[in-house]
Amino acid sequence: MRNRVPLVAVLTANSISTAGTSLTLIGVPWFVLDTTGSAGRAGIVAFCATLPIVISALIGGPVIDRIGRRRVSVASDTACGLAVVAVPLLHYADALAFWMLCALMAVNGLFHTPGNTARYVLVPDLAEHAGTTLPRAASLFDAVSRGARMVGAALAGVLIALVGAETVLLLDAATFLTSAALIAAGVRGVRAAEPVKTAEPVSLPTYKRELSEGYAYLLGNRLLLGVVVMVLFMNGTDQGWNAVLLPVHASAELGGARDLGLLTALFGAGGLTGALLYGAVGHRYSRRAVFSVCVVLCGAPRFLVAALTGTTLPLAVTMVLSGVAGGVLNPILTTVIYGSVPDALRSRVSGAITAGCELAMPVGGLAAGLLVESAGASVALLAMGGCYLLATLSPLVFPAWRTMDDEPGTGPDEPSDPAKRPVSSSGPCPRDPAPAVRTPRPSGS
């Protein structure tokens, strides 16, 4: 019997949470620049916000299955909401020291990734419950997230200009708490969202073994490893772009917070268009060919245009086109990853993938702030854009990417017999992935 309610609940909750993340993405850097005037301090806050993301992704995979994906998502959004709301409340009370802001953003980062991962790994099961195909559900998941990111960015830009960054952060906290309520009510009773009852008693050796299985699987699959290494560099430079470079450029050269919100929203609108286009017609073309073209177009052009121009229109056009290209990437990666990883390892491998993809994010934000302070915004934009370009050329260079078009279970690194896949006895028996096919998600796309 088809039941679309859990899938709709997860899509809605994830879109609301993503809209809130867009508010944070714009509101926090602008708050720091507005209250301190320092790009270096904005970079420090970005470092403190993203380092815990990496830590939680590195060690959190087995925890998600043991606690339950529904519970982890609810707890994650609740903790993030409380951390974010504390920033404006302490500011209004004139009690917010810089170290407190860093600490609160660290708490937000620590709890953010487990919730995202928990919702992401539910998609195949919920697609099956809803009677839809996995590629369609993956494209829809990405499309609604991008639409929410677009709306959140536009709303953030307008609200910052009208009522200040503090109000934006209050609204952000409300989105996290709303998302928690939707998951708590809408995913209740879904077996895949509940704790794994067959798991062994909690112990350090068991936890280490389960954690190592996720990393061993990732390291043994050359395509997934290649994806992670490339996206690591993309996410690092995107973090520098989002947390420091674009806010500084908008403040110094463009029209301030409104232009910052507009540009981010246009990128989101392009991403939404790209995700929907791929969902509609993408299956007709080679994944590798489409991915190789789009990954080059989604990143470096933004940095180059911002470095060479001081007006909004050229960068706005570039953001739309780059967004369309970026919108194609995640559905492809989602399809590849869901089709490559067995059910029993999905949370652990997704945690390992997320950790690898986000490993450079703390350094990216910090490096961008230091580059702006020492060499200027234009040099920082060109340097980080060059790193982005080099990373995105890897699908054209390394042979492992040629297997992107292989059907699940037929690649050289993937055993075709599920019984031969490495899964510990603490998880459920592995079965083939759902029909025919956190994804690493490039942070800026």
C-alpha atoms as one frame of an Amber mdcrd trajectory, in Angstrom:
protein
   0.000   0.000   0.000   1.415   3.346  -1.032   1.914   5.943   1.668   3.284
   9.286   0.531   2.917  11.054   3.894   6.410  10.179   5.279   8.134  11.232
   2.050   6.183  14.486   1.930   6.983  15.106   5.608  10.715  14.612   5.046
  10.720  16.773   1.909   8.815  19.537   3.687  10.902  19.384   6.851  14.140
  19.343   4.879  13.024  22.318   2.786  12.147  24.329   5.907  15.437  23.383
   7.575  17.338  24.275   4.397  15.601  27.651   4.203  16.729  28.235   7.769
  20.270  27.261   6.848  20.201  29.905   4.099  19.185  32.450   6.697  22.196
  31.419   8.790  24.476  31.376   5.751  23.725  35.032   5.071  22.705  36.270
   8.504  25.739  35.155  10.531  28.509  36.528   8.241  26.590  39.776   7.855
  26.074  39.949  11.626  29.819  39.510  12.167  30.764  42.067   9.518  28.183
  44.508  10.843  29.244  44.188  14.491  33.027  43.808  14.049  33.846  45.040
  10.527  36.444  42.273  10.207  36.663  39.720   7.393  39.197  37.831   9.504
  36.689  37.437  12.339  34.056  36.305   9.852  36.521  33.624   8.780  37.112
  32.585  12.403  33.363  32.209  12.988  33.105  30.143   9.794  35.944  27.932
  11.051  34.241  27.403  14.423  30.924  26.637  12.724  32.295  24.067  10.287
  34.966  22.189  12.271  32.301  20.465  14.441  30.430  19.536  11.259  33.451
  17.521  10.183  33.876  15.961  13.629  30.236  14.873  13.882  30.346  13.458
  10.354  33.576  11.577  11.100  32.170   9.721  14.093  28.390   9.924  13.781
  27.431   7.271  11.212  26.813   4.321  13.589  25.037   6.606  16.084  22.308
   7.464  13.588  21.226   3.850  13.160  21.399   3.070  16.887  19.382   6.089
  18.028  17.114   6.055  15.003  16.988   8.362  11.999  13.758  10.044  13.119
  15.034  10.756  16.630  18.392  12.021  15.361  16.702  14.419  12.921  14.377
  15.801  15.616  17.168  16.191  18.187  19.470  17.777  15.610  16.994  20.441
  14.515  16.003  21.207  18.112  19.610  21.703  19.210  20.383  23.868  16.168
  17.310  26.003  16.799  18.281  26.621  20.429  21.884  27.495  19.509  20.823
  29.957  16.816  18.141  31.701  18.903  20.678  32.283  21.678  22.741  34.595
  19.418  20.194  37.422  18.990  18.850  37.011  22.533  22.338  37.432  24.032
  23.002  40.321  21.643  19.812  42.106  22.714  20.889  41.623  26.345  24.298
  43.122  25.486  25.922  39.909  26.750  27.227  38.355  23.524  31.006  38.093
  23.554  32.818  37.021  20.394  33.829  33.698  21.948  30.170  33.007  22.756
  29.205  33.547  19.126  31.942  31.120  18.066  30.798  28.559  20.643  27.127
  28.782  19.641  27.971  28.392  15.965  30.117  25.389  16.905  27.129  23.789
  18.661  24.989  24.495  15.608  27.579  22.850  13.373  28.003  19.833  15.642
  24.310  18.925  15.500  23.573  20.042  11.941  25.182  17.206   9.979  23.590
  14.229  11.810  20.119  15.620  11.112  20.866  16.197   7.443  22.346  12.711
   7.091  19.398  11.097   8.884  16.883  12.663   6.478  19.022  11.963   3.444
  19.452   8.239   4.087  15.687   7.816   4.532  14.905   8.806   0.933  15.233
   5.339  -0.717  12.899   3.685   1.805  10.382   6.521   1.666  10.457   6.489
  -2.137   9.595   2.796  -2.035   6.758   3.477   0.435   5.438   6.240  -1.824
   5.591   4.052  -4.928   7.978   6.323  -6.826  11.390   5.688  -8.384  14.582
   6.564  -6.569  15.963   8.899  -9.289  12.698  10.855  -9.207  12.680  11.019
  -5.399  16.362  12.053  -5.347  15.731  14.825  -7.874  12.679  15.977  -5.920
  14.637  15.960  -2.641  17.328  18.115  -4.202  14.888  20.368  -6.050  12.812
  21.275  -2.996  16.007  21.877  -1.022  17.258  24.249  -3.685  13.906  26.017
  -3.861  14.005  26.480  -0.102  17.576  27.744  -0.285  16.498  30.273  -2.913
  13.544  31.533  -0.859  15.595  31.621   2.346  18.390  33.620   0.712  16.014
  36.175  -0.810  14.160  36.514   2.483  17.420  36.911   4.382  18.629  39.721
   2.129  15.375  41.647   2.444  15.017  41.127   6.190  18.616  42.096   6.958
  18.114  45.344   5.059  14.764  46.044   6.744  15.046  44.784  10.318  18.631
  43.582  10.836  20.509  40.283  11.006  19.282  39.580  14.541  15.677  39.153
  13.350  16.861  36.851  10.573  18.485  34.601  13.166  15.262  34.499  15.205
  13.372  33.351  12.105  16.113  30.790  11.437  15.590  29.271  14.893  11.862
  28.978  14.201  12.514  27.035  10.972  14.632  24.451  12.794  11.963  23.872
  15.423   9.246  23.570  12.756  11.315  20.989  10.896  11.755  18.984  14.103
   7.989  18.931  14.683   7.258  17.760  11.121   9.701  14.846  11.321   8.455
  13.857  14.772   4.854  13.632  13.523   5.209  12.680   9.851   7.751   9.844
  10.006   6.363   8.090  13.061   5.964   4.352  12.514   8.309   4.100   9.517
  10.543   1.117  10.192  13.607   2.578   8.464  13.387   5.668  10.671  13.453
   3.759  13.967  16.481   2.414  15.899  18.066  -0.806  14.623  16.795  -3.402
  17.103  19.199  -6.117  15.965  22.257  -4.047  16.835  24.775  -5.440  19.286
  25.007  -3.861  22.764  26.859  -0.565  22.705  30.595  -0.973  23.279  33.731
   0.744  22.081  34.921  -2.258  19.970  31.497  -2.557  18.309  31.376   1.173
  17.591  34.901   1.151  16.167  34.071  -1.793  13.911  30.882  -0.226  12.596
  32.644   3.089  12.036  35.544   1.419  10.223  33.128  -0.446   7.916  31.851
   2.841   6.512  35.347   4.153   5.846  36.582   0.821   4.491  33.722   0.716
   2.008  34.445   4.281   0.890  38.192   3.694   0.541  37.553   0.498  -1.422
  35.369   2.199  -4.041  37.525   4.298  -6.358  34.639   6.263  -7.854  33.176
   7.266  -4.492  36.652   8.132  -3.230  37.254  10.296  -6.310  33.943  12.055
  -5.758  34.811  12.763  -2.125  38.256  14.169  -2.900  36.870  16.485  -5.586
  33.937  17.704  -3.499  36.285  18.244  -0.538  38.029  21.010  -2.487  34.743
  22.331  -3.883  33.185  22.596  -0.442  36.268  24.238   1.034  36.299  26.996
  -1.561  32.504  27.318  -1.469  32.670  27.853   2.283  35.142  30.678   1.703
  32.785  32.111  -0.941  29.643  31.915   1.180  31.043  32.875   4.568  33.526
  35.581   3.579  34.142  36.412  -0.084  30.596  37.060  -1.313  29.514  39.013
   1.804  32.676  41.152   1.621  32.206  41.717  -2.131  28.535  42.632  -1.666
  29.400  45.024   1.147  32.325  46.743  -0.575  31.373  46.702  -4.276  27.663
  45.968  -4.613  24.459  47.065  -2.895  24.904  45.427   0.467  22.684  42.820
   2.075  19.928  43.062  -0.527  22.334  42.229  -3.353  23.850  39.445  -1.257
  20.398  37.921  -0.785  19.514  38.464  -4.446  22.667  36.771  -5.744  22.297
  33.812  -3.400  18.628  33.477  -4.349  19.457  33.574  -8.071  22.001  30.817
  -7.572  19.345  28.820  -5.752  16.820  29.465  -8.529  19.314  28.227 -11.098
  19.995  25.167  -8.947  16.295  24.407  -8.684  15.947  24.669 -12.464  18.941
  22.396 -13.020  17.667  19.757 -10.592  14.214  19.718 -12.192  15.686  19.543
 -15.696  17.833  16.591 -14.776  14.910  14.847 -13.131  12.866  15.299 -16.317
  15.391  14.471 -19.052  18.726  13.657 -17.418  18.318   9.885 -17.673  18.650
  10.152 -21.458  22.287  11.220 -21.342  25.599   9.903 -20.050  25.974  10.748
 -16.359  29.703  11.275 -16.680  29.445  13.574 -19.703  26.767  15.760 -18.136
  28.507  15.803 -14.761  31.935  16.664 -16.223  30.591  19.713 -18.040  28.344
  20.980 -15.265  30.884  20.623 -12.460  33.336  22.928 -14.292  30.631  25.530
 -14.946  29.152  25.596 -11.454  32.042  27.065  -9.516  35.077  28.874 -10.950
  33.136  31.365 -13.164  31.542  32.933 -10.065  34.921  33.700  -8.514  36.351
  35.095 -11.765  33.427  37.412 -12.519  33.324  38.722  -8.941  37.079  39.417
  -9.048  36.919  41.289 -12.358  33.688  43.281 -11.989  32.216  45.605  -9.405
  28.592  45.604 -10.567  25.691  43.311  -9.790  24.355  42.375 -13.255  27.310
  40.324 -14.621  27.605  38.390 -11.381  23.820  37.874 -11.243  23.808  36.293
 -14.707  26.789  34.124 -13.777  25.113  32.996 -10.574  22.004  31.856 -12.452
  23.986  29.893 -15.049  26.321  28.410 -12.452  23.313  27.477 -10.362  21.714
  25.592 -13.266  24.942  23.645 -13.755  25.270  22.992 -10.031  21.659  21.819
  -9.798  22.440  18.867 -12.052  25.248  17.542  -9.856  23.513  16.310  -6.709
  20.839  14.156  -8.426  23.623  12.403 -10.345  25.732  11.869  -7.244  22.706
  10.780  -5.226  21.777   8.183  -7.837  25.332   6.872  -7.998  25.750   6.664
  -4.221  22.373   5.128  -3.438  23.035   2.533  -6.117  26.538   1.752  -4.858
  25.977   1.406  -1.119  23.962  -1.454   0.465  21.145  -0.594   2.863  22.875
  -1.838   6.002  25.866   0.439   5.427  23.994   3.488   4.188  24.207   5.612
   7.363  27.838   4.658   8.016  29.020   5.238   4.453  26.996   8.444   4.148
  28.635   9.679   7.337  32.082   8.826   5.961  31.287  10.525   2.650  29.974
  13.635   4.384  33.026  13.796   6.632  35.371  13.553   3.668  33.458  16.092
   1.625  33.357  18.610   4.463  36.908  18.118   5.722  38.216  21.300   4.055
  35.280  23.548   4.954  36.775  24.911   8.213  40.019  25.736   6.395  38.160
  27.308   3.454  36.334  29.908   5.531  39.407  30.729   7.618  41.691  30.928
   4.563  39.296  33.251   2.753  39.196  35.641   5.697  42.975  35.687   6.042
  43.468  36.135   2.280  41.110  39.108   2.169  42.870  40.763   5.116  46.379
  40.165   3.733  46.029  40.405  -0.067  42.639  41.944  -0.801  39.318  40.564
  -1.986  40.214  40.319  -5.689  43.338  38.237  -5.081  41.425  36.011  -2.678
  38.664  35.468  -5.259  41.142  34.562  -8.016  43.187  32.244  -5.790  40.203
  30.305  -4.483  38.539  30.234  -7.894  41.715  28.684  -9.320  41.609  25.931
  -6.669  37.978  25.291  -7.546  38.758  24.974 -11.251  41.606  22.505 -10.701
  39.408  20.315  -8.507  36.556  20.187 -11.010  38.802  18.997 -13.829  39.274
  15.616 -12.110  36.349  13.826 -13.880  38.143  14.510 -17.167  41.479  13.180
 -15.907  41.074  10.179 -13.609  39.925   6.764 -14.973  37.704   5.920 -11.971
  35.136   8.446 -13.191  34.499   6.318 -16.290  32.510   3.910 -14.102  29.917
   6.597 -13.297  27.662   5.231 -16.048  27.868   1.625 -14.793  24.725   0.026
 -13.419  24.686  -0.572  -9.629  26.632  -3.619  -8.585  28.547  -3.944 -11.846
  31.487  -1.620 -11.220  34.971  -2.983 -10.631  34.948  -2.037  -6.952  31.470
  -3.324  -6.105  30.724  -7.012  -5.435  27.685  -8.049  -7.437  26.606 -10.545
  -4.787  25.118  -8.764  -1.763  26.284 -11.596   0.463  29.901 -10.650  -0.287
  29.498  -7.041   0.769  31.224  -6.190   4.070  28.485  -5.619   6.635  28.795
  -6.240  10.368  26.330  -8.428  12.195  25.118  -5.425  14.180  23.023  -4.152
  11.305  20.116  -5.618   9.357  20.792  -8.097   6.579  21.857  -6.231   3.440
  19.602  -6.145   0.434  20.008  -4.637  -2.966  19.378  -0.909  -3.172  15.962
   0.377  -4.124  14.790   0.545  -7.732  17.371   0.901 -10.460  19.825   2.987
  -8.712  24.298  14.112   1.632  25.207  12.357  -1.562  28.118  14.555  -1.220
  26.432  17.902  -1.634  28.606  20.714  -2.909  27.896  23.342  -0.347  27.490
  26.165  -2.755  25.351  24.350  -5.219
